[in-house]
mmCIF file of C-alpha atoms in Angstrom:
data_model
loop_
_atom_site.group_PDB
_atom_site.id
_atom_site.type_symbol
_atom_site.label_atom_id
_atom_site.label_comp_id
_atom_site.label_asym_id
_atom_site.label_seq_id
_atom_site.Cartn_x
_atom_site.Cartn_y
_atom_site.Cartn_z
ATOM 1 C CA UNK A 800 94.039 -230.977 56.875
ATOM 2 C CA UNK A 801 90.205 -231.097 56.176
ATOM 3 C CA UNK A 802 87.799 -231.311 59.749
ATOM 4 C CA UNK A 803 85.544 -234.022 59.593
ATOM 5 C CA UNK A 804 82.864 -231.473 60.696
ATOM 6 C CA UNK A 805 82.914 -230.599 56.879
ATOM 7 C CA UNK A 806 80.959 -234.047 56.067
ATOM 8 C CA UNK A 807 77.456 -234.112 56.838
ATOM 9 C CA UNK A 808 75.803 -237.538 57.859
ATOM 10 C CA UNK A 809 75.008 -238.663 54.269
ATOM 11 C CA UNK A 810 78.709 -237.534 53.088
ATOM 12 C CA UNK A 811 79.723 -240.083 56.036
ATOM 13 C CA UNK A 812 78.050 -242.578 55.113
ATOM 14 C CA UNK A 813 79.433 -242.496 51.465
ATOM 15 C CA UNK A 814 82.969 -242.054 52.899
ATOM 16 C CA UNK A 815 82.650 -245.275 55.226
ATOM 17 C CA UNK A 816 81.284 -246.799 52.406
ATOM 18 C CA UNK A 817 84.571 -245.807 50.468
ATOM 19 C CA UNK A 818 86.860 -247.107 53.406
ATOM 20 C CA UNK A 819 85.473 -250.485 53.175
ATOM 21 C CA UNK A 820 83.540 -250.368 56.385
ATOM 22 C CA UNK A 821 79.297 -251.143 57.083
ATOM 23 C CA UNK A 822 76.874 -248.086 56.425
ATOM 24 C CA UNK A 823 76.074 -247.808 60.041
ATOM 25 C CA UNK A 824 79.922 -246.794 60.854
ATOM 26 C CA UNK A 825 78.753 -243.553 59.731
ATOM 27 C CA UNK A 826 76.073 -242.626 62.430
ATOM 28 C CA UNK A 827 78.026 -244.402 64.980
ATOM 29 C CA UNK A 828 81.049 -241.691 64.132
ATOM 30 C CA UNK A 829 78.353 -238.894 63.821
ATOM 31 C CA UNK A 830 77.125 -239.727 67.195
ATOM 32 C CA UNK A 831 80.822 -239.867 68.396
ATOM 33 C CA UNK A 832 81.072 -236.023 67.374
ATOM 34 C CA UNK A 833 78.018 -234.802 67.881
ATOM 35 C CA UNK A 834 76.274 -235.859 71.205
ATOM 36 C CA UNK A 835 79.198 -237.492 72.750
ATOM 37 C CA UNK A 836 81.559 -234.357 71.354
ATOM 38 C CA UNK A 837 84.946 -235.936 71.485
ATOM 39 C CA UNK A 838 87.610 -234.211 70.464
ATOM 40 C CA UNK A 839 89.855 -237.283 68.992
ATOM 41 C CA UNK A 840 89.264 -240.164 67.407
ATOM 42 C CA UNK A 841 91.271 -242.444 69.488
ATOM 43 C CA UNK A 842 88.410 -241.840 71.725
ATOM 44 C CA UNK A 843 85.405 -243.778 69.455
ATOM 45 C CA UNK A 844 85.839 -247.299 71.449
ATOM 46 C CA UNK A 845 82.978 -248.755 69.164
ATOM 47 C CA UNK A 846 85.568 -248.131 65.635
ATOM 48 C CA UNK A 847 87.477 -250.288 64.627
ATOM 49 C CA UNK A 848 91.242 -249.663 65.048
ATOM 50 C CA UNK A 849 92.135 -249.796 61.376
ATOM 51 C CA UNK A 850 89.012 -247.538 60.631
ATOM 52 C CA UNK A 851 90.179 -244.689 63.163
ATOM 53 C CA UNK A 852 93.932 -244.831 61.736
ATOM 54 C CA UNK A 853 92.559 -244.026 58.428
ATOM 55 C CA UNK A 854 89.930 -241.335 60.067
ATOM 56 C CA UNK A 855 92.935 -239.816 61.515
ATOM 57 C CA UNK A 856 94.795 -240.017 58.089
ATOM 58 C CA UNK A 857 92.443 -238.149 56.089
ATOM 59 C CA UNK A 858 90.968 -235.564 59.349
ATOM 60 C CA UNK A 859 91.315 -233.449 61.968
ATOM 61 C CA UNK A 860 88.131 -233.057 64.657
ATOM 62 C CA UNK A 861 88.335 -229.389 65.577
ATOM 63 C CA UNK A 862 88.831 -226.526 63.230
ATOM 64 C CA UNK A 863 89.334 -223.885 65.574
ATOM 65 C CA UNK A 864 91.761 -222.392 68.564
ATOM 66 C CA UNK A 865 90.705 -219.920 71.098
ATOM 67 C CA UNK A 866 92.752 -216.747 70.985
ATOM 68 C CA UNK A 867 91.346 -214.801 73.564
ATOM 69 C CA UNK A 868 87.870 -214.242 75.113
ATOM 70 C CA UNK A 869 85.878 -211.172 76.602
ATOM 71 C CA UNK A 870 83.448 -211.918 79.165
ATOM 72 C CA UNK A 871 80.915 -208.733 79.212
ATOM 73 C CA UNK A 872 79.396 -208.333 83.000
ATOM 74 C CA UNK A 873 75.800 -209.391 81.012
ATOM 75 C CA UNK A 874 77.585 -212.680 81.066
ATOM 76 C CA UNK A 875 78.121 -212.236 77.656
ATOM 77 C CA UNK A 876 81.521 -214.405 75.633
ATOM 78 C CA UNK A 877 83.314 -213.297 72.864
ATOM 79 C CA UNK A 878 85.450 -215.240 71.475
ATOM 80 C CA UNK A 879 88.397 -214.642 68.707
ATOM 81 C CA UNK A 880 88.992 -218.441 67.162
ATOM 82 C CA UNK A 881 92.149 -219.178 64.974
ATOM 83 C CA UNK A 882 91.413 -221.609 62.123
ATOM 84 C CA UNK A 883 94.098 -224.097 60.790
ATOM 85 C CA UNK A 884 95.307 -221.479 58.007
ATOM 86 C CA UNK A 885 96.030 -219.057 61.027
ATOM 87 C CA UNK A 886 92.940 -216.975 59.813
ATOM 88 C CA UNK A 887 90.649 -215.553 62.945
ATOM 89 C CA UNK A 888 86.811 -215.329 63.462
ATOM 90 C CA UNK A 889 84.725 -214.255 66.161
ATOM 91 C CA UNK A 890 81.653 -215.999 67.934
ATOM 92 C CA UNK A 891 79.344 -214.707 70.600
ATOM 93 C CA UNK A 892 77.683 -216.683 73.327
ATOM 94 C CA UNK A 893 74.229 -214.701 74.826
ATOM 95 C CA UNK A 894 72.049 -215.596 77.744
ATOM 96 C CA UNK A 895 68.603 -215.358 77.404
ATOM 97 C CA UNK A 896 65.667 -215.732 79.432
ATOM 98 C CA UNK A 897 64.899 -218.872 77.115
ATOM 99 C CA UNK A 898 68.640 -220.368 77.427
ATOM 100 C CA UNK A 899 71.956 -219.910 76.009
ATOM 101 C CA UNK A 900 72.233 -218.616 72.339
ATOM 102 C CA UNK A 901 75.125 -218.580 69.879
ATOM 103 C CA UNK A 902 76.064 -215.870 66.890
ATOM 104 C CA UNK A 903 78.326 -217.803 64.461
ATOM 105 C CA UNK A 904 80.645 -216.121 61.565
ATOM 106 C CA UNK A 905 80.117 -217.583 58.277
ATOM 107 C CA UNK A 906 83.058 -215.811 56.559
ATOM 108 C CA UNK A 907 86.672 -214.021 56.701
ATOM 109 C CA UNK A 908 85.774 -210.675 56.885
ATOM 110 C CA UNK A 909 82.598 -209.302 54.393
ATOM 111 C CA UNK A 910 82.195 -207.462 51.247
ATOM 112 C CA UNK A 911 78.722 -206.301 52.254
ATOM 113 C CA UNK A 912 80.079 -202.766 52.818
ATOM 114 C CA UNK A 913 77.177 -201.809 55.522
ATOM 115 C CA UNK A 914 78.201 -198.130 56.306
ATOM 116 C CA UNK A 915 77.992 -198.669 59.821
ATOM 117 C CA UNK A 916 79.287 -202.269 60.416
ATOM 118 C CA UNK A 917 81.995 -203.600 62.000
ATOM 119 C CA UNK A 918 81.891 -206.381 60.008
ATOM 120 C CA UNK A 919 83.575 -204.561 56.470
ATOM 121 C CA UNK A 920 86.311 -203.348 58.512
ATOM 122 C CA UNK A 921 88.491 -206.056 57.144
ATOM 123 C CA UNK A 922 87.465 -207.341 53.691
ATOM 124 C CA UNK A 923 86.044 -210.559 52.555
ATOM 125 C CA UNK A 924 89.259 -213.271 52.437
ATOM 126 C CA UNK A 925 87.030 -216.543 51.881
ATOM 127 C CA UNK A 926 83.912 -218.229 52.841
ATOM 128 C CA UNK A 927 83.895 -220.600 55.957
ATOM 129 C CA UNK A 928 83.748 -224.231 54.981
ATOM 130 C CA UNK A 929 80.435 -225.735 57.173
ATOM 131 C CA UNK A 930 83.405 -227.555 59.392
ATOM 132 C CA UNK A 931 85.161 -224.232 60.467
ATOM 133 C CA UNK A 932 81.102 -222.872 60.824
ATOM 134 C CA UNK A 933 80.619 -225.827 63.284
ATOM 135 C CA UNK A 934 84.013 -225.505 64.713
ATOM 136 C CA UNK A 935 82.678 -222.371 66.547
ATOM 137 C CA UNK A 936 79.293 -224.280 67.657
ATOM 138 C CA UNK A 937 81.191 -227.340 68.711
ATOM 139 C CA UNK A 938 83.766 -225.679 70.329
ATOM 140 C CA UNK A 939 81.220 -223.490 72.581
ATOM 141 C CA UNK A 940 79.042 -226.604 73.419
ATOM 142 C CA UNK A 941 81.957 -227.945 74.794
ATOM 143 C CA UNK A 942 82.734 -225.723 76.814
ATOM 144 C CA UNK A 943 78.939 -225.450 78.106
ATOM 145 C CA UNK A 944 78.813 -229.399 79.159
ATOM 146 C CA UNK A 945 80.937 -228.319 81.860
ATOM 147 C CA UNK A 946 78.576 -226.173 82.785
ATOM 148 C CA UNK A 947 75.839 -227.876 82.473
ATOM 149 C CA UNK A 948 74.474 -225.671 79.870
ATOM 150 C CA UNK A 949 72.796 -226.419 75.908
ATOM 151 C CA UNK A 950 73.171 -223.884 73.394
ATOM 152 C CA UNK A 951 69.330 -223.708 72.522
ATOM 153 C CA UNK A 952 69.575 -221.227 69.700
ATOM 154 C CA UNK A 953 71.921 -220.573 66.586
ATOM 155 C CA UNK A 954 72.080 -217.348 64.492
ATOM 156 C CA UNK A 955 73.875 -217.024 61.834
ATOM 157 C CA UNK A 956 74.522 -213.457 61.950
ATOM 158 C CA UNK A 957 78.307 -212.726 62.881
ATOM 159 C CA UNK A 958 80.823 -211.920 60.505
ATOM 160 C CA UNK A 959 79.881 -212.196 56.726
ATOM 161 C CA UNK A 960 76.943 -212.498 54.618
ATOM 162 C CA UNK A 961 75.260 -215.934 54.929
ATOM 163 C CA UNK A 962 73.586 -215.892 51.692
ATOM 164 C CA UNK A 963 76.991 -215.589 50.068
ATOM 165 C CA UNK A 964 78.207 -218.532 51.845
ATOM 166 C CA UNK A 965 74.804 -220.372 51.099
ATOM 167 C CA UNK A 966 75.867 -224.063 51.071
ATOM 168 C CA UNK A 967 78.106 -224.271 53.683
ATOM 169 C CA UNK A 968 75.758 -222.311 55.697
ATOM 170 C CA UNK A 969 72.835 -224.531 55.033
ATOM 171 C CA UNK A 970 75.192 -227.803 55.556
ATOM 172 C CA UNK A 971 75.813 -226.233 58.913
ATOM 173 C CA UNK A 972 72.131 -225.746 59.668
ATOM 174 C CA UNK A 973 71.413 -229.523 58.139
ATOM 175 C CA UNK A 974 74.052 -230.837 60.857
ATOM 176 C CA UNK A 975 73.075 -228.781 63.890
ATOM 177 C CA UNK A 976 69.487 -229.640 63.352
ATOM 178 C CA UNK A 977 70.184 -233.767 62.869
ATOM 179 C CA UNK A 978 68.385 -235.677 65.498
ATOM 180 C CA UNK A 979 71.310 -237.761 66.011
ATOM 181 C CA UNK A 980 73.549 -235.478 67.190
ATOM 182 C CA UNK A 981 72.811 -231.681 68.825
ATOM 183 C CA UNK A 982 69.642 -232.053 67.929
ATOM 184 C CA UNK A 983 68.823 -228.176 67.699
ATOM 185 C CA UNK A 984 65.319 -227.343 66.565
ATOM 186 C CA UNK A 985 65.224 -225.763 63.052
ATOM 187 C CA UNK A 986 63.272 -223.337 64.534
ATOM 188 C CA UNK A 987 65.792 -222.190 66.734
ATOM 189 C CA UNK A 988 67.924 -222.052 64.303
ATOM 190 C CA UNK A 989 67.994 -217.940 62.645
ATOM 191 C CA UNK A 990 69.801 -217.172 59.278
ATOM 192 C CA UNK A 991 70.147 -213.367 58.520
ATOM 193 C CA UNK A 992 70.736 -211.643 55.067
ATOM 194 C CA UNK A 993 71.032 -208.625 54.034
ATOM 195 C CA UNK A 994 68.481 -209.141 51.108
ATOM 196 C CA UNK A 995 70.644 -211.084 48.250
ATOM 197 C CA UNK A 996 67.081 -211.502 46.336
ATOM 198 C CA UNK A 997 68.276 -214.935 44.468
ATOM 199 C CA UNK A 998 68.697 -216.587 47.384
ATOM 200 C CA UNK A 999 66.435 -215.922 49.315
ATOM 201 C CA UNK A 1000 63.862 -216.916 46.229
ATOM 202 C CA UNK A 1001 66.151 -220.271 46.848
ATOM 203 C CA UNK A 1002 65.750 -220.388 50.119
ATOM 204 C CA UNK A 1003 61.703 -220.018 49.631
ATOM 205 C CA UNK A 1004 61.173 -223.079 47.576
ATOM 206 C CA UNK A 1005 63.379 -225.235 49.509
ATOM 207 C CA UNK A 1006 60.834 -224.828 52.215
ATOM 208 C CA UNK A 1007 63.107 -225.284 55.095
ATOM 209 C CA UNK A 1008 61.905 -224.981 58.667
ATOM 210 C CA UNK A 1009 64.895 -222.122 59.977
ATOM 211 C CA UNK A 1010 63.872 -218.284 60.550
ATOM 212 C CA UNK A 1011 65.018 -215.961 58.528
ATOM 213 C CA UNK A 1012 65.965 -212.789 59.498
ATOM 214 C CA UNK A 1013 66.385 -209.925 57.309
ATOM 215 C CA UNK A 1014 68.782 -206.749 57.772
ATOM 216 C CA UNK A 1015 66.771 -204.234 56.798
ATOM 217 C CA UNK A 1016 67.529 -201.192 58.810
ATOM 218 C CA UNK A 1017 66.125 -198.435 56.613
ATOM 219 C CA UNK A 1018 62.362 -198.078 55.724
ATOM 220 C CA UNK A 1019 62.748 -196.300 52.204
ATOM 221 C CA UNK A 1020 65.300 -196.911 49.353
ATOM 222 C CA UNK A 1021 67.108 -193.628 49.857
ATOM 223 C CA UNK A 1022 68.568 -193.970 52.840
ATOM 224 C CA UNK A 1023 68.877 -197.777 52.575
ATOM 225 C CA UNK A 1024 71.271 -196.500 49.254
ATOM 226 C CA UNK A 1025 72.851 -194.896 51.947
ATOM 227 C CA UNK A 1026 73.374 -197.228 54.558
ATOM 228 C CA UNK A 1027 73.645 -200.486 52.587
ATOM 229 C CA UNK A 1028 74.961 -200.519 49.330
ATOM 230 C CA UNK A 1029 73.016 -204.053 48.757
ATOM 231 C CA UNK A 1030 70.313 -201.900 48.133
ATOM 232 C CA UNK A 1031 71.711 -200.371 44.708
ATOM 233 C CA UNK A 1032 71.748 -204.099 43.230
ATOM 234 C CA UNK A 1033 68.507 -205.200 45.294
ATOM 235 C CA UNK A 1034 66.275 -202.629 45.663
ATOM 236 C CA UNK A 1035 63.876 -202.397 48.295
ATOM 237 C CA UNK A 1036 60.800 -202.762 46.252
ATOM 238 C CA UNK A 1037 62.302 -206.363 44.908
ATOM 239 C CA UNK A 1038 63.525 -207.334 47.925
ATOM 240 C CA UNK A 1039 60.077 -206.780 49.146
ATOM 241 C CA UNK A 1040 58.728 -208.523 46.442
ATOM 242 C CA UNK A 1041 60.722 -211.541 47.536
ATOM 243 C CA UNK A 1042 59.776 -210.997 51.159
ATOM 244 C CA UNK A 1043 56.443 -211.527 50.235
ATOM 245 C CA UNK A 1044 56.636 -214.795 48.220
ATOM 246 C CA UNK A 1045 58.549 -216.463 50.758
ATOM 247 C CA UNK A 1046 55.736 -215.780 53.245
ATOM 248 C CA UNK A 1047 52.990 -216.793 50.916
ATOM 249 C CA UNK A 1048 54.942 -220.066 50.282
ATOM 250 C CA UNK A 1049 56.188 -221.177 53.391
ATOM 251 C CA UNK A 1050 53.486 -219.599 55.826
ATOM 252 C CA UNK A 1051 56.449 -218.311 58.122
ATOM 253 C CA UNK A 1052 57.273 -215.160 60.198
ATOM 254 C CA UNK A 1053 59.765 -213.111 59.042
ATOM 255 C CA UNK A 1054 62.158 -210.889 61.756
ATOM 256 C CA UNK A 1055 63.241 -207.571 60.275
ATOM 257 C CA UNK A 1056 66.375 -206.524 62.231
ATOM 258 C CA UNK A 1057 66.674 -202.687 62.862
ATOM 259 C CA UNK A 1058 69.708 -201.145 64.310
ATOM 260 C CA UNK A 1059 68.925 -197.927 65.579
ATOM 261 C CA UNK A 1060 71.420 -194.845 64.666
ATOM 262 C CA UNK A 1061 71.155 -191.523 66.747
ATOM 263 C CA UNK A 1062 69.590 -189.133 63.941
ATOM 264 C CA UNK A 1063 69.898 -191.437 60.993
ATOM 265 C CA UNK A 1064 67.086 -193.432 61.073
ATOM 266 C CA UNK A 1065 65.374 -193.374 64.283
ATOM 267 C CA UNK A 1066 62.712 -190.501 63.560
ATOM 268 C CA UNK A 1067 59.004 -190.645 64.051
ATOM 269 C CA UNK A 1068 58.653 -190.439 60.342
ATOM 270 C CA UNK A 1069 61.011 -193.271 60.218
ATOM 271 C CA UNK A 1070 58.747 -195.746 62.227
ATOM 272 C CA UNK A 1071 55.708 -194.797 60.024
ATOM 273 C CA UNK A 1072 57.458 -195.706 56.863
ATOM 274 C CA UNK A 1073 58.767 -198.976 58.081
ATOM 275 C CA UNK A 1074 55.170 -199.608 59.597
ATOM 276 C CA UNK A 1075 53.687 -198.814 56.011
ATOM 277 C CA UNK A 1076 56.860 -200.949 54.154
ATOM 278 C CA UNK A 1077 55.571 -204.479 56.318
ATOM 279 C CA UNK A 1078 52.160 -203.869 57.750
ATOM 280 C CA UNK A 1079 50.250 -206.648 56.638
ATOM 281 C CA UNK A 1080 52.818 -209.237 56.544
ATOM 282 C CA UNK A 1081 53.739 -212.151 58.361
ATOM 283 C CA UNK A 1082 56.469 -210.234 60.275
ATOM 284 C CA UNK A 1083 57.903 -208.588 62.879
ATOM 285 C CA UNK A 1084 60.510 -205.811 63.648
ATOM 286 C CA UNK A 1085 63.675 -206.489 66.237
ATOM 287 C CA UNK A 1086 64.704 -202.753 66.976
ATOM 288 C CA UNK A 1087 68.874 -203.014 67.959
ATOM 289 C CA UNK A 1088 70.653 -201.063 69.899
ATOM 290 C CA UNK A 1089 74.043 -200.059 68.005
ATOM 291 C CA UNK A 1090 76.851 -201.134 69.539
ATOM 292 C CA UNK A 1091 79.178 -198.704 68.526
ATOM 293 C CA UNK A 1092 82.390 -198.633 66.275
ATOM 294 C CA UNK A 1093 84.634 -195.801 66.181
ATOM 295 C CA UNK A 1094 85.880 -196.480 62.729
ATOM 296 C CA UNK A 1095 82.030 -195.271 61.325
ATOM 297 C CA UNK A 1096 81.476 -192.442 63.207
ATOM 298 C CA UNK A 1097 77.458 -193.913 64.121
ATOM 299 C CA UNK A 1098 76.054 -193.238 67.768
ATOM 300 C CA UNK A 1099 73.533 -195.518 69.462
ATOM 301 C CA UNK A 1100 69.860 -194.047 70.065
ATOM 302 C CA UNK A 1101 69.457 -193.679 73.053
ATOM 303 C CA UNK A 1102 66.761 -195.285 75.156
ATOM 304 C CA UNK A 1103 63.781 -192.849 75.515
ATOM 305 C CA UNK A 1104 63.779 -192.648 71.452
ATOM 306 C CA UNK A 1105 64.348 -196.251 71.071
ATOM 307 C CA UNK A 1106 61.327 -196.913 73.452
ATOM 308 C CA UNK A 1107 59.425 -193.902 71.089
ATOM 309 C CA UNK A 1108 59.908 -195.801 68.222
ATOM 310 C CA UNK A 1109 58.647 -198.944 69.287
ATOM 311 C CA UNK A 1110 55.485 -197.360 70.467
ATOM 312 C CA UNK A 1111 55.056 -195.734 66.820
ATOM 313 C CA UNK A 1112 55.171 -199.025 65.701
ATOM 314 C CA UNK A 1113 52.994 -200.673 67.582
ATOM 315 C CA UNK A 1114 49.935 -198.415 67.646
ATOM 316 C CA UNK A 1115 50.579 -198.832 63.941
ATOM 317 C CA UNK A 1116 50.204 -202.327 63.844
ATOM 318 C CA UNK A 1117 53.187 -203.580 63.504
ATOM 319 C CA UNK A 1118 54.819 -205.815 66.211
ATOM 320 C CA UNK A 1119 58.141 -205.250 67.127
ATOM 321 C CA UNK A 1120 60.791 -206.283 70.029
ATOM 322 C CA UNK A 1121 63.058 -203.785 71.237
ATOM 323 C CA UNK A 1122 66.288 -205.870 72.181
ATOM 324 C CA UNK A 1123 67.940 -205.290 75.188
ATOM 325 C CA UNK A 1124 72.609 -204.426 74.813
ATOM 326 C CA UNK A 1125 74.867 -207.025 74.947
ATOM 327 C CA UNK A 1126 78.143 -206.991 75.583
ATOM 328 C CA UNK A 1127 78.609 -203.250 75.578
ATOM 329 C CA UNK A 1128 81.470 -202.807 77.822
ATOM 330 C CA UNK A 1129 83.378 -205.329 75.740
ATOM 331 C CA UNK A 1130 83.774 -205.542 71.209
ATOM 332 C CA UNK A 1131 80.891 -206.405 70.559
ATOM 333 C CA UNK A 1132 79.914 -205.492 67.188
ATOM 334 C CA UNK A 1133 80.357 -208.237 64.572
ATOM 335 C CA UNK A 1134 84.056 -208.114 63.836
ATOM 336 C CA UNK A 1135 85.339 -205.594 66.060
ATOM 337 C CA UNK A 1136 87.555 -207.820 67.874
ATOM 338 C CA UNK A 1137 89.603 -209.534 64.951
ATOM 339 C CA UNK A 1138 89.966 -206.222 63.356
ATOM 340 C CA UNK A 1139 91.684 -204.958 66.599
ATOM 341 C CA UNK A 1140 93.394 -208.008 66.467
ATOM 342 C CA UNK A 1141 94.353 -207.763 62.905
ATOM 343 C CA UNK A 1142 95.518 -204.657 63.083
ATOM 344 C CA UNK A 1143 97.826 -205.443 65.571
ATOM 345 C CA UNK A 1144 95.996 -202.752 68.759
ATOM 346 C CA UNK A 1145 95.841 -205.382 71.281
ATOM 347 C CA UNK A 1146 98.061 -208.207 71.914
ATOM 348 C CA UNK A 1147 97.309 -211.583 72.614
#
């Protein structure tokens, strides 16, 4: 059965509309399951009785099931989610400094084929629909009200390519962002790609307020042919290209994400290439630390060259952040856990 979380506000308000009932059903029902966060419909007092039994009809609330959880000793959750065709997905909850952030999967698995991601272990099944996306969101935020704790920033950078999954994805964004309900600034709100050229062109003249984040990690097309096999359909120069009219357009900073490898493409020569690729732009670099996945055969840089390639950066203009680990001592790269799971090595 569909999850209501698949409707966003004006899709409501057309469905009320449809069920014979007044316009403003629709943001009393959005408020239900967004700021008030129920998890039933029984629980709406301010519906109408006849109005909830045909809610209930037609929907489910929530889309997802925890499996299991890690809990890193950063504080860090990971969480394996079951959807209603017994699919799984991770999320990942972070604490920061600035407050409690959330990594949400857009797909089943990805066909991205990043050499060193976890991610392409299992292959793409399906897109997420923006329900199951907000599943994972909703889900966590309920938790956190216990707590007394806000997510206060989304990325959508788990498992899958975003771009690939562009509607639901933006629907997502659309719903997390409405005033009425979470409320969650759209510029706290980070989509990542790794450089499907025609949307991001899209994304550019739609003007929309969310960061966008760009996997990158390689500052020359060789060894982004290498690394990211993207690159053979988008090469760097036109993804540049692209780069460059979405920052002349919308007058927004751009985050190039970096994973460092151990000998790969962490080199003082390295640094200088990537300061050369965006110096000048509108941007900045997020160096990562690789978490690592024995299935690639990758190794993490380790500190003192991750700190040396910052500095290169920097005295060459270019301003970068050099991200502190998460969740090392647990799965954390992006789909680690459900391909474990998958495959049947743990059991839950």
């Amino acid at each position: 059965m569909q999850t209501i979380y698949d409707l966003t506000l004006h899709q409501l308000e057309e469905l009320v509309l449809e069920l014979g009932q007044k316009k403003y059903r629709a943001k009393q029902l959005f408020t239900w399951l967004y700021r008030k966060r129920v998890l039933s419909f029984e629980e709406m007092t301010d519906l109408p009785t006849s109005f909830i039994e045909e809610l209930k009809s037609h929907f489910i609330i929530m889309p997802v099931k925890e499996v299991m959880r890690q809990v890193s000793k950063d504080g860090t959750r990971k969480y394996l989610f079951s959807l209603e065709d017994g699919s799984s997905i991770e999320t990942v909850l972070m604490h920061f400094n600035f407050g409690e952030s959330l990594c949400v999967t857009s797909q089943l698995g990805c066909n991205m084929g990043c050499t060193f991601c976890a991610s392409g272990l299992l292959k793409k099944q399906r897109d997420l629909s923006q329900g199951e996306i907000l599943g994972q969101l909703m889900y966590v935020q309920k938790e956190l009200d216990s707590e007394n704790l806000r997510i206060s920033n989304i990325v959508v950078m788990g498992t899958g390519e975003p771009f690939d999954n562009y509607d639901h994805v933006l629907g997502f964004c659309k719903t997390a962002n409405q005033d009425i309900g979470l409320g969650i600034g759209a510029r706290h709100i980070t989509i990542s790609t790794c450089g499907i050229v025609p949307k991001i062109r899209e994304f550019s003249k739609s003007h929309y307020q969310y960061n966008l984040a760009i996997s990158l990690h390689a500052p020359n097309q060789e060894l982004r042919d290498k690394l990211m096999p993207i690159n053979h359909r988008y090469p760097l120069s036109e993804l540049m290209d692209s780069l460059k009219e979405y920052s002349e357009s919308n007058h927004r900073r751009i985050t190039f994400e970096y994973i460092l490898l151990h000998g790969v493409n962490d080199s003082d020569q390295h640094a200088i290439e990537l300061a050369h690729l965006i110096r000048g732009m509108n941007a900045y670099v997020n160096l990562i630390p690789y978490n690592k996945v024995d299935e690639k055969g990758y190794e993490s840089t380790d500190d003192k060259t991750a700190l040396h390639f910052y500095d290169v950066l920097m005295k060459h203009g270019v301003k970068a952040t050099l991200r502190q680990k998460h969740g090392d001592d647990i799965d954390a790269a992006c789909g680690q856990l459900r391909a474990k799971h998958e495959k049947g090595r743990i059991r839950v």
